[in-house]
Short mmCIF file of C-alpha atoms in Angstrom, two decimals:
data_model
loop_
_atom_site.label_atom_id
_atom_site.label_comp_id
_atom_site.label_asym_id
_atom_site.label_seq_id
_atom_site.Cartn_x
_atom_site.Cartn_y
_atom_site.Cartn_z
CA LYS A 1 0.00 0.00 0.00
CA ALA A 2 1.50 3.33 -1.04
CA GLY A 3 2.12 5.88 1.68
CA VAL A 4 1.20 9.54 1.78
CA THR A 5 2.70 11.35 -1.19
CA GLN A 6 3.53 15.03 -1.15
CA THR A 7 4.71 17.07 -4.11
CA PRO A 8 6.90 18.89 -4.74
CA ARG A 9 9.62 17.81 -2.32
CA TYR A 10 11.43 21.14 -2.44
CA LEU A 11 10.30 24.58 -3.51
CA ILE A 12 11.99 27.96 -3.68
CA LYS A 13 9.85 31.05 -4.06
CA THR A 14 10.25 34.78 -3.60
CA ARG A 15 8.24 37.08 -1.38
CA GLY A 16 4.84 38.00 -2.76
CA GLN A 17 4.48 34.90 -4.89
CA GLN A 18 1.95 32.19 -4.26
CA VAL A 19 2.46 28.44 -3.99
CA THR A 20 0.32 25.30 -4.20
CA LEU A 21 1.31 22.09 -2.47
CA SER A 22 -0.23 18.72 -3.17
CA CYS A 23 -0.95 15.72 -0.97
CA SER A 24 -2.21 12.27 -1.95
CA PRO A 25 -3.37 10.31 1.11
CA ILE A 26 -3.20 6.58 1.64
CA SER A 27 -5.87 4.80 -0.38
CA GLY A 28 -9.07 4.59 1.66
CA HIS A 29 -8.15 7.44 4.00
CA ARG A 30 -10.70 10.23 4.01
CA SER A 31 -9.03 12.74 6.32
CA VAL A 32 -6.12 14.95 5.35
CA SER A 33 -4.48 17.34 7.81
CA TRP A 34 -1.85 19.95 7.03
CA TYR A 35 0.92 21.11 9.37
CA GLN A 36 3.67 23.68 9.25
CA GLN A 37 6.91 22.69 10.98
CA THR A 38 9.70 25.08 11.94
CA PRO A 39 12.56 24.50 14.39
CA GLY A 40 11.30 27.06 16.88
CA GLN A 41 7.56 26.42 16.73
CA GLY A 42 7.40 22.70 16.06
CA LEU A 43 4.36 21.25 14.36
CA GLN A 44 1.61 23.81 13.96
CA PHE A 45 -1.80 22.66 12.78
CA LEU A 46 -3.09 24.43 9.66
CA PHE A 47 -6.35 22.66 8.80
CA GLU A 48 -8.04 19.32 8.36
CA TYR A 49 -10.27 18.17 5.55
CA PHE A 50 -12.64 15.24 5.73
CA SER A 51 -14.84 14.19 2.84
CA GLU A 52 -14.13 17.45 0.98
CA THR A 53 -15.15 19.63 3.94
CA GLN A 54 -12.84 21.66 6.14
CA ARG A 55 -13.44 20.17 9.55
CA ASN A 56 -10.95 22.09 11.65
CA LYS A 57 -8.70 25.09 11.28
CA GLY A 58 -5.62 26.36 13.09
CA ASN A 59 -4.57 29.92 13.87
CA PHE A 60 -3.08 30.92 10.55
CA PRO A 61 -3.92 33.97 8.41
CA GLY A 62 -6.30 33.75 5.49
CA ARG A 63 -3.34 33.58 3.09
CA PHE A 64 -3.25 29.90 3.94
CA SER A 65 -6.05 27.93 2.34
CA GLY A 66 -6.75 24.42 1.26
CA ARG A 67 -9.20 22.11 -0.37
CA GLN A 68 -9.92 18.45 -0.77
CA PHE A 69 -11.13 16.66 -3.84
CA SER A 70 -13.59 13.80 -4.17
CA ASN A 71 -10.71 11.30 -4.40
CA SER A 72 -9.43 12.63 -1.01
CA ARG A 73 -6.38 14.26 -2.56
CA SER A 74 -5.74 17.65 -1.04
CA GLU A 75 -4.02 20.87 -2.00
CA MET A 76 -2.78 23.69 0.15
CA ASN A 77 -2.24 27.19 -1.16
CA VAL A 78 -0.28 30.06 0.33
CA SER A 79 -0.70 33.44 -1.29
CA THR A 80 1.49 36.54 -0.95
CA LEU A 81 4.39 34.60 0.50
CA GLU A 82 6.40 36.07 3.37
CA LEU A 83 9.89 35.17 4.54
CA GLY A 84 8.39 33.67 7.69
CA ASP A 85 6.49 31.12 5.61
CA SER A 86 9.72 29.22 5.03
CA ALA A 87 9.10 25.85 6.65
CA LEU A 88 8.51 22.16 6.15
CA TYR A 89 4.86 21.61 5.22
CA LEU A 90 3.56 18.22 6.16
CA CYS A 91 0.33 16.52 5.35
CA ALA A 92 -1.05 13.55 7.22
CA SER A 93 -3.87 11.19 6.42
CA SER A 94 -6.09 8.99 8.54
CA LYS A 95 -9.09 6.78 7.91
CA GLN A 96 -11.45 8.86 10.00
CA VAL A 97 -11.23 12.25 11.64
CA ALA A 98 -7.65 12.96 12.66
CA THR A 99 -8.18 13.57 16.35
CA ASN A 100 -9.35 10.02 16.99
CA GLU A 101 -6.69 8.12 15.10
CA LYS A 102 -3.02 7.78 14.41
CA LEU A 103 -1.71 9.88 11.57
CA PHE A 104 0.32 8.82 8.57
CA PHE A 105 2.60 11.60 7.38
CA GLY A 106 4.17 12.32 4.05
CA SER A 107 7.81 13.37 3.74
CA GLY A 108 6.77 17.00 3.41
CA THR A 109 7.46 19.90 1.12
CA GLN A 110 10.39 22.07 2.14
CA LEU A 111 9.46 25.62 1.18
CA SER A 112 12.06 28.35 1.11
CA VAL A 113 10.93 31.94 0.62
CA LEU A 114 13.67 34.34 -0.49
CA SER B 1 -1.58 29.15 29.35
CA GLN B 2 -1.99 25.76 27.78
CA LYS B 3 1.20 24.06 26.77
CA ILE B 4 2.93 20.75 26.20
CA GLU B 5 6.60 20.36 27.04
CA GLN B 6 9.26 17.84 26.16
CA ASN B 7 12.92 17.68 27.23
CA SER B 8 14.44 20.51 25.27
CA GLU B 9 17.99 19.24 25.57
CA ALA B 10 19.18 16.38 23.43
CA LEU B 11 19.48 13.04 25.16
CA ASN B 12 22.69 11.07 24.62
CA ILE B 13 22.84 7.49 25.83
CA GLN B 14 24.98 4.43 25.34
CA GLU B 15 23.81 1.56 23.19
CA GLY B 16 21.99 -1.07 25.22
CA LYS B 17 20.74 1.36 27.88
CA THR B 18 17.15 2.47 28.38
CA ALA B 19 16.18 5.88 27.04
CA THR B 20 13.43 7.74 28.90
CA LEU B 21 11.75 10.74 27.34
CA THR B 22 9.26 13.00 29.10
CA CYS B 23 6.14 14.79 27.91
CA ASN B 24 4.44 17.17 30.36
CA TYR B 25 1.30 19.15 29.75
CA THR B 26 -0.72 21.77 31.59
CA ASN B 27 -4.35 22.84 31.45
CA TYR B 28 -5.42 19.97 29.24
CA SER B 29 -7.50 16.92 29.96
CA PRO B 30 -6.64 14.84 26.92
CA ALA B 31 -8.52 11.70 26.06
CA TYR B 32 -5.33 10.21 24.68
CA LEU B 33 -1.71 10.94 23.90
CA GLN B 34 0.42 9.80 20.97
CA TRP B 35 4.15 9.36 20.38
CA TYR B 36 5.87 9.74 17.02
CA ARG B 37 9.39 9.40 15.72
CA GLN B 38 10.82 11.85 13.21
CA ASP B 39 14.04 11.52 11.24
CA PRO B 40 15.71 14.55 9.60
CA GLY B 41 13.91 15.69 6.47
CA ARG B 42 11.09 13.19 6.93
CA GLY B 43 7.57 13.27 8.30
CA PRO B 44 6.77 11.87 11.76
CA VAL B 45 6.04 8.16 12.04
CA PHE B 46 3.43 6.92 14.52
CA LEU B 47 4.72 4.74 17.36
CA LEU B 48 2.17 4.40 20.14
CA LEU B 49 -1.17 5.76 21.33
CA ILE B 50 -2.25 5.60 24.97
CA ARG B 51 -5.72 6.49 26.26
CA GLU B 52 -6.53 8.31 29.50
CA ASN B 53 -7.82 5.14 31.12
CA GLU B 54 -4.63 3.22 30.33
CA LYS B 55 -1.63 3.43 32.63
CA GLU B 56 0.86 1.74 30.36
CA LYS B 57 1.23 0.50 26.79
CA ARG B 58 3.99 -1.63 25.28
CA LYS B 59 5.15 -2.45 21.77
CA GLU B 60 8.31 -4.49 21.37
CA ARG B 61 11.12 -2.42 22.98
CA LEU B 62 8.87 0.60 23.49
CA LYS B 63 6.83 1.45 26.57
CA VAL B 64 4.62 4.45 27.24
CA THR B 65 3.05 5.48 30.53
CA PHE B 66 0.32 8.05 31.05
CA ASP B 67 -0.27 9.69 34.43
CA THR B 68 -3.26 12.02 34.23
CA THR B 69 -2.74 13.16 37.82
CA LEU B 70 0.84 14.28 37.17
CA LYS B 71 -0.15 15.34 33.64
CA GLN B 72 2.82 13.47 32.28
CA SER B 73 3.69 10.74 29.82
CA LEU B 74 6.97 8.85 29.82
CA PHE B 75 8.33 7.11 26.74
CA HIS B 76 10.90 4.36 27.23
CA ILE B 77 13.10 2.60 24.70
CA THR B 78 14.79 -0.44 26.21
CA ALA B 79 17.97 -2.03 24.85
CA SER B 80 18.49 1.09 22.74
CA GLN B 81 20.29 0.88 19.40
CA PRO B 82 22.00 3.53 17.23
CA ALA B 83 19.10 3.13 14.79
CA ASP B 84 16.81 4.56 17.51
CA SER B 85 18.55 7.93 17.11
CA ALA B 86 15.87 10.40 16.03
CA THR B 87 13.58 13.11 17.36
CA TYR B 88 10.60 11.88 19.34
CA LEU B 89 7.39 13.91 19.43
CA CYS B 90 4.39 13.65 21.72
CA ALA B 91 0.95 14.90 20.74
CA LEU B 92 -2.33 15.09 22.59
CA ASN B 93 -5.86 16.02 21.70
CA ALA B 94 -7.03 19.16 23.38
CA GLY B 95 -9.81 21.67 23.46
CA ASN B 96 -13.43 21.37 22.55
CA ASN B 97 -12.59 20.86 18.90
CA ARG B 98 -10.09 18.16 19.81
CA LYS B 99 -7.21 19.43 17.69
CA LEU B 100 -3.91 17.65 18.11
CA ILE B 101 -1.33 19.71 19.98
CA TRP B 102 2.34 18.80 19.53
CA GLY B 103 5.42 19.10 21.67
CA LEU B 104 8.64 20.39 20.13
CA GLY B 105 10.25 16.98 20.40
CA THR B 106 13.30 15.53 22.10
CA SER B 107 16.38 14.58 20.11
CA LEU B 108 17.80 11.20 21.09
CA ALA B 109 21.29 10.04 20.12
CA VAL B 110 22.29 6.45 20.88
CA ASN B 111 26.05 6.02 20.80
CA PRO B 112 27.59 2.68 19.77
#
């Protein structure tokens, strides 16, 4: 069974640009959660999607958005990039809602904003 | 304020010894707590989940305890090996919306 796949693996952008990250969950998993990880802040929850609906949201500005498709694949978009958005972005999938189950993470997208 | 804390300093131990990592939390009443392992440049990998009504959980060389009175979880790796070297994260569900809250992790180095 294939694991969680995130693309691209690395990304370099400049301030003001926008970026779209992609996540394909494990087959049969309906929940996808997104996290931002930085050395100082650790894993910070962005949002969770379940059956195409945003179920939960973290404390991030509206520049961060996401969506989930009918095949459970998810995308995350960050508009008007800032230097502070440089981080490892991780997505995680689970069969049901994330807070009741163990999470399966992808390898992440390392975003660098110059 | 609500927070979850793990040993901030890296833990260095000798191969074969038992590693013990700590996760403390305040102002939460989590229904369960999870432990993950993370290697550099990779996503976390699930290890163990322990529920509030469980005192202890084991899986091979791993053992987790959960003390809701002390608001603490201990994670033990017995007969440690260099391959156990990684960062270990604890996470608990918290708040009315039950979001997962994560500690910053503890770096473990097992020396041969």
